[in-house]
Amino acid sequence: MKRVRIFLFILMTTAVSSAFAVSQPSIHFEVSFKEPQAHYVEITMKIENIQRDFIDVKMPVWTPGSYLVREYAKNVEGLVAFSGDHAPLATEKINKNTWRINSGKKSALTVQYRVYGFEVSVRTNFIDDSHAFLSPAGTFLYVDGFLELPVDVTILPYVSWSKISTGLAPVDGKPGTYHAADFDILFDSPIEVGNQDVFTFEAAGVLHEIAMVGGGNYDSDRLKKDCASIVEEATRIFGVNPNKRYVFIVHNYQSGGGGLEHLNSTVLGASRNGYQNERSYVGFLGLVAHEYFHLWHVKRLRPIELGPFDYDVENYTTSLWIMEGFTAYFDNLLLRRCGFLSENSYLQALGSDINTIENRAGNQVQSAASASFDAWIKYYRPDENSANTSISYYNKGALLALMLDLKILAATNGEKRLDDVLKAAYETFYVQQKRGFREQELQTLIEQIAGTSVSDIFDAAYTPGSLDYNRYLKAVGYEVIDYNEGRELPDLGITTSASDGRVLVTGVSRGTGAWDGGINVRDEIIAINGERLDANGKELNRVLQTAAIGDALQVLVARDGKIRELTITLTKDTRGSFGIVPLVNATPEQQRLGKIWIGGR
């Protein structure tokens, strides 16, 4: 009798477990390419065991890491839905990125749609007859309220394609099928399908795959060696590499650039024939270093506002000066530590950031924190006045990171630096507490490690205006100098370009004679002081070289088909030419700290 009861109990338990397993919601995508030459990908979405009167399926409006609403739904065509028995289901679009399917509590339904993709970037779909790059946020719909569901994706390459590169986990026994634990991971895992050149290397105990798309004059052995060096150095900072496998997808164009970080992969743009040019090659390695650093700093260690994500709207944060700015600081520092940049080249790179920020009128208008918050409306949508109203949180954030690094070094006698802060923050917030951080929490952690206040630097992140670089650089034996200091040069206040034999105004700088005198962007400069300009603007240069501050110029312009004469008074050129140089008569202690800061191999 006891055995019978045990048997019946096991039987009932098995039946309940089986029923429970069957009833679990699941989503599976099938990706195919019927007309890649026309830039389309076909998507079949199978939804099971979400039994409701209606189901809303949605397309994200943006992709993490690129802070702009891109309206991916605009590329969706021909969406239809069917029940498990292939009966059509009524479907309507209820807003810009949501389709409502009247599913009638069906246990299984299929959604079919096409996506057009023909935009060259690291964040948008591109499909042609040679390959397909799929940005998942712009490709895959999700069921409203079910972002946490696991999802499988089966990719059916076009007939002439043979390779798939993605950070998604392959499903054993199912070629071309990949698994994501949830939609956040799916949306963070770009997919390349085609005939890319694939090679691998191992570094920091992690298998790395490089998928080179579009050919190029690269040396794969050199790339593997140099990328491995960057991986090892970045891993040394954080003490652990969180991946078992990492994928670099590199799109090689006639002229290309840019990158986008992902959880265990990145997409990079490069110039296919730039690998044999040393400067271009080091620039590419800088891009590698930047995006790889993000696998800790952004993808895991992050502000509390950046995850979990709302894919319907902007996700605002003031902390991109920390996330992108610190990364922009460390990318060149990694190259220096790996031996790819000399000390002089490294200082020039920092000097370039200083020139970019200090010579931009928007530096007096927008803070680094505000630039972060307004990235959604300003950084990715620049216009002719952007230089007067905004700055880049990349450049200014990198300089704020420099100041933090130097202050920590000086306060701890070289025992600690920004590396130690990031390692501690990664362990505290990501590993132990499994959450994002608030800026005040990060500031407190820095002050605990440094043993001194860093409110001056955090305040500077929220304040427009110039930074006091030498306050921090001199502690390690360096200083910023302005090579233009003491020079009295006139400035008209415009930038121009030559087009079809005309000299056109492309920018007008705030506070200059052109700004006060009313020159507009898109004006054609015809003549100055009665002298007609040549097509390349050489006459304009001659006038400026022979004029003096305070001179009044008669500038003849064409605007919207009408001729106007403007009186423009030349002002002093306030732009600096900044560089970082060793401090004259630096003390032994300053020199010691300087070697710790900037030391390479």
Coordinates of C-alpha atoms in Angstrom, one line a residue, residues 2-599:
K2 CA 2.8 2.4 0.9
R3 CA 4.5 1.7 -2.4
V4 CA 1.3 2.4 -4.3
R5 CA 0.9 5.7 -2.5
I6 CA 4.5 6.6 -3.3
F7 CA 4.0 5.7 -6.9
L8 CA 0.8 7.7 -7.2
F9 CA 2.5 10.7 -5.5
I10 CA 5.4 10.5 -8.0
L11 CA 3.0 10.1 -10.9
M12 CA 0.9 13.1 -9.8
T13 CA 4.0 15.2 -9.1
T14 CA 5.4 14.4 -12.5
A15 CA 2.1 15.3 -14.2
V16 CA 1.8 18.6 -12.3
S17 CA 5.4 19.4 -13.1
S18 CA 4.9 18.6 -16.8
A19 CA 1.8 20.6 -17.0
F20 CA 3.6 23.5 -15.3
A21 CA 6.5 23.3 -17.7
V22 CA 4.2 23.2 -20.7
S23 CA 2.3 26.3 -19.5
Q24 CA 5.4 28.5 -19.2
P25 CA 5.4 31.4 -21.6
S26 CA 8.0 31.2 -24.3
I27 CA 9.1 33.2 -27.3
H28 CA 11.1 32.1 -30.3
F29 CA 12.3 34.1 -33.3
E30 CA 13.2 32.9 -36.8
V31 CA 15.3 35.3 -38.9
S32 CA 15.6 34.9 -42.6
F33 CA 16.5 36.9 -45.7
K34 CA 14.4 36.7 -48.8
E35 CA 15.4 40.0 -50.3
P36 CA 18.7 41.1 -48.8
Q37 CA 19.6 43.1 -52.0
A38 CA 16.6 45.2 -51.2
H39 CA 17.7 45.6 -47.6
Y40 CA 15.1 43.5 -45.8
V41 CA 15.1 40.9 -43.1
E42 CA 12.1 38.7 -42.4
I43 CA 11.1 38.0 -38.8
T44 CA 8.8 35.3 -37.5
M45 CA 7.9 35.6 -33.8
K46 CA 6.3 32.6 -32.1
I47 CA 4.6 33.3 -28.8
E48 CA 3.3 30.5 -26.6
N49 CA 1.3 30.4 -23.4
I50 CA 0.6 34.0 -22.9
Q51 CA -3.2 33.6 -22.9
R52 CA -4.9 37.0 -22.9
D53 CA -7.7 38.7 -24.7
F54 CA -5.1 40.8 -26.5
I55 CA -1.3 41.0 -26.6
D56 CA 0.7 44.1 -27.2
V57 CA 4.0 43.7 -29.1
K58 CA 6.4 46.6 -29.1
M59 CA 9.6 47.7 -30.8
P60 CA 12.1 49.7 -28.7
V61 CA 12.6 53.3 -29.6
W62 CA 16.3 53.4 -28.7
T63 CA 19.2 51.1 -28.0
P64 CA 21.3 51.2 -24.8
G65 CA 24.6 52.9 -25.2
S66 CA 23.3 55.4 -27.8
Y67 CA 21.2 58.0 -26.1
L68 CA 18.8 59.1 -28.9
V69 CA 15.2 58.1 -29.7
R70 CA 15.7 56.5 -33.1
E71 CA 12.1 55.3 -33.7
Y72 CA 13.1 51.8 -34.9
A73 CA 9.4 51.0 -35.5
K74 CA 9.5 53.2 -38.7
N75 CA 11.3 50.3 -40.4
V76 CA 8.7 47.7 -39.6
E77 CA 6.4 46.6 -42.5
G78 CA 3.6 44.1 -43.1
L79 CA 3.0 42.9 -39.6
V80 CA 0.4 40.2 -39.4
A81 CA -0.5 37.6 -36.7
F82 CA -2.0 34.1 -36.7
S83 CA -3.2 31.7 -34.1
G84 CA -1.7 28.2 -33.7
D85 CA -4.1 26.8 -36.2
H86 CA -3.0 29.5 -38.8
A87 CA -6.2 31.5 -38.4
P88 CA -5.6 35.2 -39.0
L89 CA -5.9 37.4 -35.9
A90 CA -7.1 41.0 -35.9
T91 CA -4.2 43.4 -35.4
E92 CA -4.0 47.2 -35.1
K93 CA -1.3 49.7 -34.4
I94 CA -2.2 51.6 -31.3
N95 CA 0.8 54.0 -31.1
K96 CA 4.1 54.6 -32.9
N97 CA 5.8 51.4 -31.7
T98 CA 3.0 49.1 -30.4
W99 CA 0.8 46.6 -32.2
R100 CA -2.2 45.1 -30.5
I101 CA -3.1 41.5 -31.4
N102 CA -6.6 40.3 -30.5
S103 CA -5.4 36.9 -29.5
G104 CA -8.6 35.7 -27.8
K105 CA -6.6 33.9 -25.1
K106 CA -5.1 31.6 -27.7
S107 CA -2.2 29.6 -26.3
A108 CA 0.0 29.9 -29.4
L109 CA 0.3 32.7 -31.9
T110 CA 2.7 33.7 -34.7
V111 CA 3.7 37.3 -35.6
Q112 CA 5.4 37.9 -39.0
Y113 CA 6.9 41.2 -40.1
R114 CA 9.7 42.6 -42.2
V115 CA 12.3 45.2 -41.2
Y116 CA 14.1 47.5 -43.6
G117 CA 17.7 48.2 -42.8
F118 CA 20.1 50.4 -44.9
E119 CA 21.8 52.8 -42.5
V120 CA 25.5 52.5 -41.9
S121 CA 26.2 52.9 -38.2
V122 CA 27.0 50.7 -35.2
R123 CA 23.5 51.1 -33.8
T124 CA 21.2 50.5 -36.8
N125 CA 20.4 47.7 -39.2
F126 CA 22.3 47.3 -42.4
I127 CA 21.4 44.6 -44.9
D128 CA 22.6 44.1 -48.5
D129 CA 23.5 41.2 -50.7
S130 CA 26.9 40.8 -49.0
H131 CA 26.0 40.6 -45.4
A132 CA 23.5 41.6 -42.7
F133 CA 24.2 43.5 -39.5
L134 CA 21.2 43.3 -37.1
S135 CA 20.9 45.7 -34.1
P136 CA 18.5 43.7 -32.0
A137 CA 16.6 46.7 -30.5
G138 CA 15.7 47.7 -34.0
T139 CA 14.9 44.1 -35.1
F140 CA 13.0 42.2 -32.4
L141 CA 9.6 42.9 -31.0
Y142 CA 8.8 42.1 -27.4
V143 CA 5.6 41.4 -25.6
D144 CA 4.6 44.2 -23.3
G145 CA 5.1 43.2 -19.7
F146 CA 7.3 40.2 -20.5
L147 CA 10.8 41.6 -21.0
E148 CA 12.1 39.1 -18.4
L149 CA 11.1 36.1 -20.6
P150 CA 13.9 33.9 -22.0
V151 CA 14.1 33.9 -25.8
D152 CA 15.6 31.8 -28.6
V153 CA 16.6 33.1 -32.0
T154 CA 17.1 30.9 -35.0
I155 CA 19.0 32.5 -37.9
L156 CA 18.7 31.2 -41.4
P157 CA 21.5 32.9 -43.4
Y158 CA 21.0 33.9 -47.0
V159 CA 22.0 31.1 -49.4
S160 CA 25.4 32.6 -50.2
W161 CA 26.3 33.4 -46.5
S162 CA 28.0 30.9 -44.2
K163 CA 28.9 32.6 -40.9
I164 CA 27.1 34.1 -37.8
S165 CA 28.9 36.2 -35.3
T166 CA 27.1 37.2 -32.1
G167 CA 27.6 37.3 -28.3
L168 CA 24.4 35.3 -27.8
A169 CA 24.9 31.8 -26.4
P170 CA 24.5 29.1 -29.0
V171 CA 22.0 26.3 -28.3
D172 CA 23.6 22.9 -28.2
G173 CA 22.4 20.6 -31.0
K174 CA 20.6 23.4 -32.9
P175 CA 22.9 25.0 -35.4
G176 CA 22.0 28.7 -36.0
T177 CA 20.0 28.9 -32.8
Y178 CA 20.9 31.2 -29.9
H179 CA 19.6 31.8 -26.5
A180 CA 19.1 34.9 -24.4
A181 CA 18.1 34.8 -20.7
D182 CA 15.8 37.8 -21.2
F183 CA 15.1 40.6 -23.7
D184 CA 17.6 42.9 -22.0
I185 CA 20.3 40.5 -23.0
L186 CA 18.9 40.0 -26.5
F187 CA 18.8 43.8 -27.1
D188 CA 22.4 43.9 -26.0
S189 CA 23.7 41.3 -28.4
P190 CA 24.2 42.5 -32.0
I191 CA 24.3 39.9 -34.8
E192 CA 26.4 39.8 -37.9
V193 CA 25.5 37.3 -40.7
G194 CA 27.6 36.9 -43.9
N195 CA 31.0 35.7 -44.9
Q196 CA 33.1 37.7 -42.4
D197 CA 36.7 36.8 -41.7
V198 CA 36.7 35.3 -38.2
F199 CA 39.8 34.7 -36.1
T200 CA 40.2 34.2 -32.3
F201 CA 42.6 34.7 -29.5
E202 CA 42.6 34.1 -25.8
A203 CA 43.4 36.7 -23.2
A204 CA 42.6 37.0 -19.4
G205 CA 41.2 33.5 -19.6
V206 CA 38.6 34.6 -22.1
L207 CA 38.0 33.4 -25.7
H208 CA 37.8 36.4 -28.0
E209 CA 36.5 36.3 -31.5
I210 CA 37.1 39.1 -34.1
A211 CA 34.8 39.2 -37.0
M212 CA 36.1 41.4 -39.8
V213 CA 33.5 42.5 -42.3
G214 CA 34.3 44.2 -45.6
G215 CA 37.9 43.2 -46.0
G216 CA 40.9 45.4 -45.3
N217 CA 44.7 45.5 -45.1
Y218 CA 44.8 44.3 -41.5
D219 CA 47.3 41.9 -40.1
S220 CA 45.3 39.4 -38.1
D221 CA 48.3 38.2 -36.0
R222 CA 49.2 41.7 -35.0
L223 CA 45.6 42.5 -34.2
K224 CA 45.3 39.4 -32.0
K225 CA 48.5 40.3 -30.1
D226 CA 47.7 44.0 -29.6
C227 CA 44.0 43.4 -28.7
A228 CA 45.1 40.8 -26.2
S229 CA 47.5 43.3 -24.6
I230 CA 44.6 45.7 -24.2
V231 CA 42.3 43.0 -22.7
E232 CA 44.9 42.0 -20.2
E233 CA 45.6 45.6 -19.1
A234 CA 41.9 46.4 -18.7
T235 CA 41.3 43.2 -16.8
R236 CA 44.1 44.0 -14.5
I237 CA 42.3 47.2 -13.4
F238 CA 39.2 45.4 -12.3
G239 CA 40.8 42.2 -11.2
V240 CA 38.4 39.9 -13.0
N241 CA 37.0 39.4 -16.5
P242 CA 33.2 38.7 -16.3
N243 CA 33.0 36.9 -19.7
K244 CA 33.8 33.4 -20.9
R245 CA 33.6 34.6 -24.5
Y246 CA 33.7 38.1 -26.2
V247 CA 33.0 39.1 -29.8
F248 CA 34.4 42.1 -31.7
I249 CA 32.3 42.8 -34.8
V250 CA 34.4 45.2 -37.0
H251 CA 32.8 46.8 -40.0
N252 CA 35.4 48.0 -42.5
Y253 CA 34.5 50.8 -44.8
Q254 CA 36.3 53.1 -47.2
S255 CA 36.1 55.6 -44.3
G256 CA 34.6 54.5 -41.1
G257 CA 34.7 54.9 -37.3
G258 CA 32.6 54.8 -34.1
G259 CA 31.8 52.0 -31.7
L260 CA 29.0 50.7 -29.4
E261 CA 29.5 48.7 -26.3
H262 CA 27.5 45.6 -25.4
L263 CA 27.5 43.1 -22.6
N264 CA 29.9 40.6 -24.1
S265 CA 30.5 42.1 -27.5
T266 CA 31.1 45.3 -29.3
V267 CA 30.6 46.7 -32.8
L268 CA 33.3 48.9 -34.3
G269 CA 33.6 50.9 -37.5
A270 CA 37.0 51.3 -39.2
S271 CA 38.7 52.3 -42.4
R272 CA 39.5 49.1 -44.3
N273 CA 42.8 50.5 -45.6
G274 CA 43.9 52.3 -42.5
Y275 CA 45.5 49.4 -40.6
Q276 CA 48.9 49.9 -42.3
N277 CA 49.0 53.6 -41.3
E278 CA 50.5 53.7 -37.8
R279 CA 48.4 56.7 -36.6
S280 CA 45.2 55.2 -38.0
Y281 CA 46.0 51.8 -36.5
V282 CA 46.7 53.3 -33.0
G283 CA 43.4 55.2 -33.4
F284 CA 41.6 51.9 -34.0
L285 CA 43.3 50.3 -31.0
G286 CA 42.0 53.3 -29.0
L287 CA 38.5 52.5 -30.1
V288 CA 39.0 48.8 -29.1
A289 CA 40.3 50.0 -25.7
H290 CA 37.3 52.3 -25.2
E291 CA 34.6 49.8 -26.0
Y292 CA 36.3 47.0 -24.2
F293 CA 36.6 49.1 -21.0
H294 CA 32.8 49.5 -21.2
L295 CA 32.2 45.8 -20.5
W296 CA 32.9 46.7 -16.8
H297 CA 32.3 50.4 -16.8
V298 CA 28.7 50.9 -18.1
K299 CA 27.6 47.4 -18.9
R300 CA 28.0 46.3 -15.3
L301 CA 29.2 49.1 -13.1
R302 CA 26.5 51.7 -14.0
P303 CA 24.4 54.7 -12.7
I304 CA 21.2 53.5 -11.1
E305 CA 19.2 55.3 -13.9
L306 CA 20.7 53.1 -16.6
G307 CA 19.0 49.8 -15.9
P308 CA 16.6 48.1 -16.0
F309 CA 15.7 50.1 -19.1
D310 CA 12.5 51.5 -20.3
Y311 CA 12.6 51.0 -24.1
D312 CA 9.6 53.3 -24.8
V313 CA 11.2 56.6 -23.7
E314 CA 14.4 58.4 -22.9
N315 CA 16.3 57.1 -19.8
Y316 CA 17.8 60.3 -18.3
T317 CA 21.0 60.4 -16.3
T318 CA 23.5 63.2 -15.4
S319 CA 26.3 60.6 -15.1
L320 CA 27.5 60.1 -18.6
W321 CA 30.5 62.4 -17.8
I322 CA 31.5 59.5 -15.5
M323 CA 30.6 56.6 -17.7
E324 CA 31.7 57.9 -21.1
G325 CA 34.2 60.5 -19.8
F326 CA 36.1 58.1 -17.5
T327 CA 36.2 55.6 -20.3
A328 CA 37.5 58.2 -22.7
Y329 CA 40.2 58.9 -20.2
F330 CA 41.2 55.3 -19.7
D331 CA 41.2 54.4 -23.4
N332 CA 44.3 56.5 -24.1
L333 CA 45.8 55.5 -20.7
L334 CA 45.4 51.9 -21.6
L335 CA 47.3 52.5 -24.9
R336 CA 50.0 54.3 -23.0
R337 CA 50.3 51.4 -20.5
C338 CA 50.4 48.9 -23.3
G339 CA 53.2 50.8 -25.1
F340 CA 51.2 51.9 -28.1
L341 CA 51.5 55.6 -27.2
S342 CA 54.7 57.4 -26.2
E343 CA 54.7 59.8 -23.3
N344 CA 54.6 62.7 -25.7
S345 CA 51.8 61.2 -27.8
Y346 CA 49.8 60.6 -24.7
L347 CA 50.2 64.2 -23.5
Q348 CA 49.2 65.4 -26.9
A349 CA 46.0 63.4 -26.8
L350 CA 45.1 65.0 -23.4
G351 CA 46.1 68.4 -24.8
S352 CA 43.7 67.8 -27.7
D353 CA 40.8 67.3 -25.2
I354 CA 41.8 70.5 -23.4
N355 CA 41.8 72.4 -26.7
T356 CA 38.5 70.9 -27.8
I357 CA 36.8 72.0 -24.5
E358 CA 38.5 75.3 -23.8
N359 CA 38.1 76.6 -27.4
R360 CA 34.4 75.9 -27.5
A361 CA 32.0 78.7 -26.6
G362 CA 29.5 76.1 -25.3
N363 CA 31.9 75.3 -22.4
Q364 CA 30.7 78.6 -20.8
V365 CA 27.1 77.5 -21.2
Q366 CA 26.7 73.8 -20.5
S367 CA 28.2 71.7 -17.8
A368 CA 29.3 68.1 -18.2
A369 CA 26.4 66.8 -16.1
S370 CA 23.9 68.9 -18.2
A371 CA 25.5 67.6 -21.4
S372 CA 24.8 64.1 -20.1
F373 CA 21.2 64.8 -19.2
D374 CA 20.5 66.5 -22.5
A375 CA 22.3 63.9 -24.7
W376 CA 18.9 62.8 -25.9
I377 CA 18.2 66.2 -27.5
K378 CA 21.6 67.8 -28.1
Y379 CA 24.6 65.5 -28.4
Y380 CA 23.2 63.3 -31.1
R381 CA 21.3 66.1 -32.9
P382 CA 24.0 68.9 -33.4
D383 CA 23.2 71.9 -35.4
E384 CA 25.0 75.0 -36.6
N385 CA 24.8 76.6 -33.1
S386 CA 25.9 73.6 -31.1
A387 CA 29.4 74.8 -30.6
N388 CA 28.0 77.9 -28.9
T389 CA 25.6 76.0 -26.5
S390 CA 27.0 72.6 -25.7
I391 CA 30.1 70.5 -24.9
S392 CA 30.9 66.8 -25.1
Y393 CA 30.6 64.8 -21.9
Y394 CA 33.3 62.5 -23.5
N395 CA 36.0 65.2 -23.6
K396 CA 35.1 67.1 -20.5
G397 CA 34.4 63.9 -18.6
A398 CA 37.9 62.6 -19.6
L399 CA 39.5 65.8 -18.2
L400 CA 37.5 65.5 -14.9
A401 CA 38.7 61.9 -14.7
L402 CA 42.2 63.1 -15.2
M403 CA 41.8 65.5 -12.3
L404 CA 40.3 62.8 -10.0
D405 CA 43.2 60.4 -10.9
L406 CA 45.8 63.0 -10.1
K407 CA 44.2 64.2 -6.9
I408 CA 43.9 60.6 -5.6
L409 CA 47.5 59.9 -6.5
A410 CA 48.7 63.1 -4.7
A411 CA 46.5 62.5 -1.6
T412 CA 47.7 58.9 -1.2
N413 CA 51.4 59.5 -2.0
G414 CA 51.0 57.3 -5.1
E415 CA 49.4 54.4 -3.3
K416 CA 46.0 54.7 -4.9
R417 CA 44.5 56.1 -8.0
L418 CA 41.3 56.1 -10.1
D419 CA 41.9 52.4 -11.0
D420 CA 41.4 51.5 -7.4
V421 CA 38.2 53.5 -7.2
L422 CA 36.7 51.7 -10.2
K423 CA 37.7 48.3 -9.0
A424 CA 36.1 49.0 -5.6
A425 CA 33.0 50.4 -7.1
Y426 CA 32.6 47.4 -9.4
E427 CA 33.0 45.0 -6.4
T428 CA 30.7 47.1 -4.2
F429 CA 27.8 48.0 -6.5
Y430 CA 27.8 45.3 -9.2
V431 CA 29.2 42.2 -7.5
Q432 CA 28.0 42.6 -4.0
Q433 CA 24.9 44.8 -4.1
K434 CA 23.9 43.9 -7.7
R435 CA 22.6 47.4 -8.5
G436 CA 23.6 50.7 -10.1
F437 CA 25.2 53.5 -8.1
R438 CA 24.1 57.0 -7.3
E439 CA 26.7 59.8 -7.9
Q440 CA 26.9 60.7 -4.3
E441 CA 27.6 57.1 -3.4
L442 CA 30.5 57.0 -5.9
Q443 CA 31.8 60.3 -4.6
T444 CA 31.7 59.0 -1.0
L445 CA 33.6 55.9 -2.2
I446 CA 36.3 58.0 -3.9
E447 CA 36.7 60.1 -0.8
Q448 CA 37.1 57.0 1.4
I449 CA 39.8 55.7 -0.9
A450 CA 41.6 59.0 -1.4
G451 CA 41.2 60.2 2.2
T452 CA 40.3 63.6 1.0
S453 CA 37.3 65.5 -0.4
V454 CA 36.7 65.5 -4.2
S455 CA 33.7 67.8 -4.0
D456 CA 35.7 70.4 -6.0
I457 CA 35.8 68.0 -9.0
F458 CA 32.2 66.8 -8.7
D459 CA 31.1 70.5 -8.4
A460 CA 33.1 71.3 -11.5
A461 CA 31.1 68.6 -13.4
Y462 CA 27.9 70.6 -12.6
T463 CA 29.4 74.0 -13.4
P464 CA 30.0 75.4 -16.9
G465 CA 33.4 77.0 -17.5
S466 CA 37.1 76.3 -17.6
L467 CA 38.8 73.7 -15.4
D468 CA 41.8 74.4 -13.2
Y469 CA 44.0 71.8 -14.7
N470 CA 47.3 73.0 -13.2
R471 CA 45.9 72.6 -9.7
Y472 CA 46.1 68.9 -10.2
L473 CA 48.8 68.5 -12.8
K474 CA 51.5 70.3 -10.9
A475 CA 51.2 67.8 -8.1
V476 CA 52.6 65.2 -10.5
G477 CA 55.2 67.4 -12.2
Y478 CA 53.3 68.6 -15.3
E479 CA 51.5 71.8 -16.3
V480 CA 49.2 73.1 -19.0
I481 CA 50.6 76.0 -21.0
D482 CA 48.9 78.1 -23.7
Y483 CA 51.2 78.7 -26.6
N484 CA 49.0 81.6 -27.7
E485 CA 49.4 83.4 -24.5
G486 CA 50.4 87.0 -25.1
R487 CA 49.6 86.9 -28.8
E488 CA 47.3 89.7 -30.1
L489 CA 45.5 88.3 -33.2
P490 CA 42.3 89.5 -34.8
D491 CA 39.4 87.1 -35.3
L492 CA 36.4 87.4 -37.6
G493 CA 34.6 84.6 -35.7
I494 CA 33.5 82.4 -38.5
T495 CA 34.3 79.0 -40.1
T496 CA 33.8 78.5 -43.8
S497 CA 33.8 75.9 -46.5
A498 CA 34.2 76.1 -50.3
S499 CA 31.3 74.7 -52.3
D500 CA 30.9 75.1 -56.1
G501 CA 33.2 78.1 -56.2
R502 CA 31.5 79.8 -53.3
V503 CA 32.7 80.5 -49.7
L504 CA 30.0 79.5 -47.3
V505 CA 29.7 80.2 -43.6
T506 CA 29.5 77.0 -41.6
G507 CA 29.8 78.4 -38.1
V508 CA 29.6 81.7 -36.2
S509 CA 31.2 81.9 -32.7
R510 CA 29.5 83.5 -29.8
G511 CA 31.0 86.8 -28.7
T512 CA 32.9 87.6 -31.9
G513 CA 32.5 90.3 -34.5
A514 CA 30.7 88.1 -36.8
W515 CA 28.2 87.1 -34.0
D516 CA 27.6 90.8 -33.0
G517 CA 27.6 92.0 -36.6
G518 CA 24.9 89.5 -37.8
I519 CA 26.7 87.1 -40.1
N520 CA 24.6 83.9 -40.5
V521 CA 25.5 80.3 -41.1
R522 CA 24.8 79.5 -44.8
D523 CA 25.7 83.1 -45.8
E524 CA 27.9 83.3 -48.9
I525 CA 30.8 85.6 -48.4
I526 CA 31.2 87.5 -51.7
A527 CA 33.6 90.3 -50.9
I528 CA 35.4 92.0 -48.0
N529 CA 36.3 95.7 -48.2
G530 CA 35.4 95.7 -51.9
E531 CA 37.7 92.8 -52.7
R532 CA 36.0 89.8 -54.1
L533 CA 36.9 86.5 -52.4
D534 CA 38.5 83.7 -54.4
A535 CA 36.8 80.3 -54.4
N536 CA 39.1 78.8 -51.7
G537 CA 38.9 81.8 -49.3
K538 CA 42.6 82.8 -49.7
E539 CA 41.6 86.4 -49.9
L540 CA 39.8 86.1 -46.6
N541 CA 43.0 84.8 -45.0
R542 CA 45.0 87.7 -46.5
V543 CA 42.6 90.2 -45.0
L544 CA 42.8 88.7 -41.6
Q545 CA 46.6 88.5 -41.7
T546 CA 46.9 92.3 -42.5
A547 CA 44.1 93.6 -40.3
A548 CA 44.2 94.6 -36.7
I549 CA 41.9 94.1 -33.7
G550 CA 39.2 96.7 -33.8
D551 CA 39.3 97.2 -37.6
A552 CA 35.8 97.4 -39.2
L553 CA 35.3 95.3 -42.3
Q554 CA 32.7 95.8 -44.9
V555 CA 31.5 92.2 -45.6
L556 CA 29.3 91.6 -48.7
V557 CA 27.2 88.5 -48.3
A558 CA 24.4 86.7 -50.3
R559 CA 21.6 85.4 -48.1
D560 CA 18.6 83.6 -49.5
G561 CA 19.2 85.2 -52.9
K562 CA 19.6 88.7 -51.6
I563 CA 22.7 90.8 -51.3
R564 CA 23.6 92.4 -48.0
E565 CA 26.5 94.5 -46.7
L566 CA 27.5 94.1 -43.1
T567 CA 29.9 96.0 -40.9
I568 CA 32.0 93.6 -38.8
T569 CA 34.4 94.7 -36.2
L570 CA 37.3 92.3 -35.6
T571 CA 37.7 91.1 -32.1
K572 CA 40.7 89.5 -30.3
D573 CA 41.1 85.8 -31.0
T574 CA 40.6 84.3 -27.6
R575 CA 41.3 80.7 -28.6
G576 CA 44.2 79.0 -26.9
S577 CA 46.7 76.5 -28.1
F578 CA 47.1 74.3 -25.1
G579 CA 49.7 71.6 -24.3
I580 CA 50.8 69.6 -21.3
V581 CA 54.5 69.8 -20.6
P582 CA 56.9 68.7 -17.7
L583 CA 57.0 71.2 -14.9
V584 CA 60.2 73.1 -14.8
N585 CA 62.2 72.4 -11.6
A586 CA 59.7 69.7 -10.5
T587 CA 60.6 68.2 -7.2
P588 CA 61.7 64.5 -6.8
E589 CA 58.3 63.8 -5.3
Q590 CA 56.4 65.4 -8.1
Q591 CA 58.6 63.4 -10.6
R592 CA 57.9 60.2 -8.7
L593 CA 54.1 60.7 -8.8
G594 CA 54.4 61.7 -12.5
K595 CA 56.1 58.4 -13.3
I596 CA 53.3 56.5 -11.5
W597 CA 50.6 58.4 -13.4
I598 CA 52.0 58.3 -16.9
G599 CA 54.4 55.4 -16.8

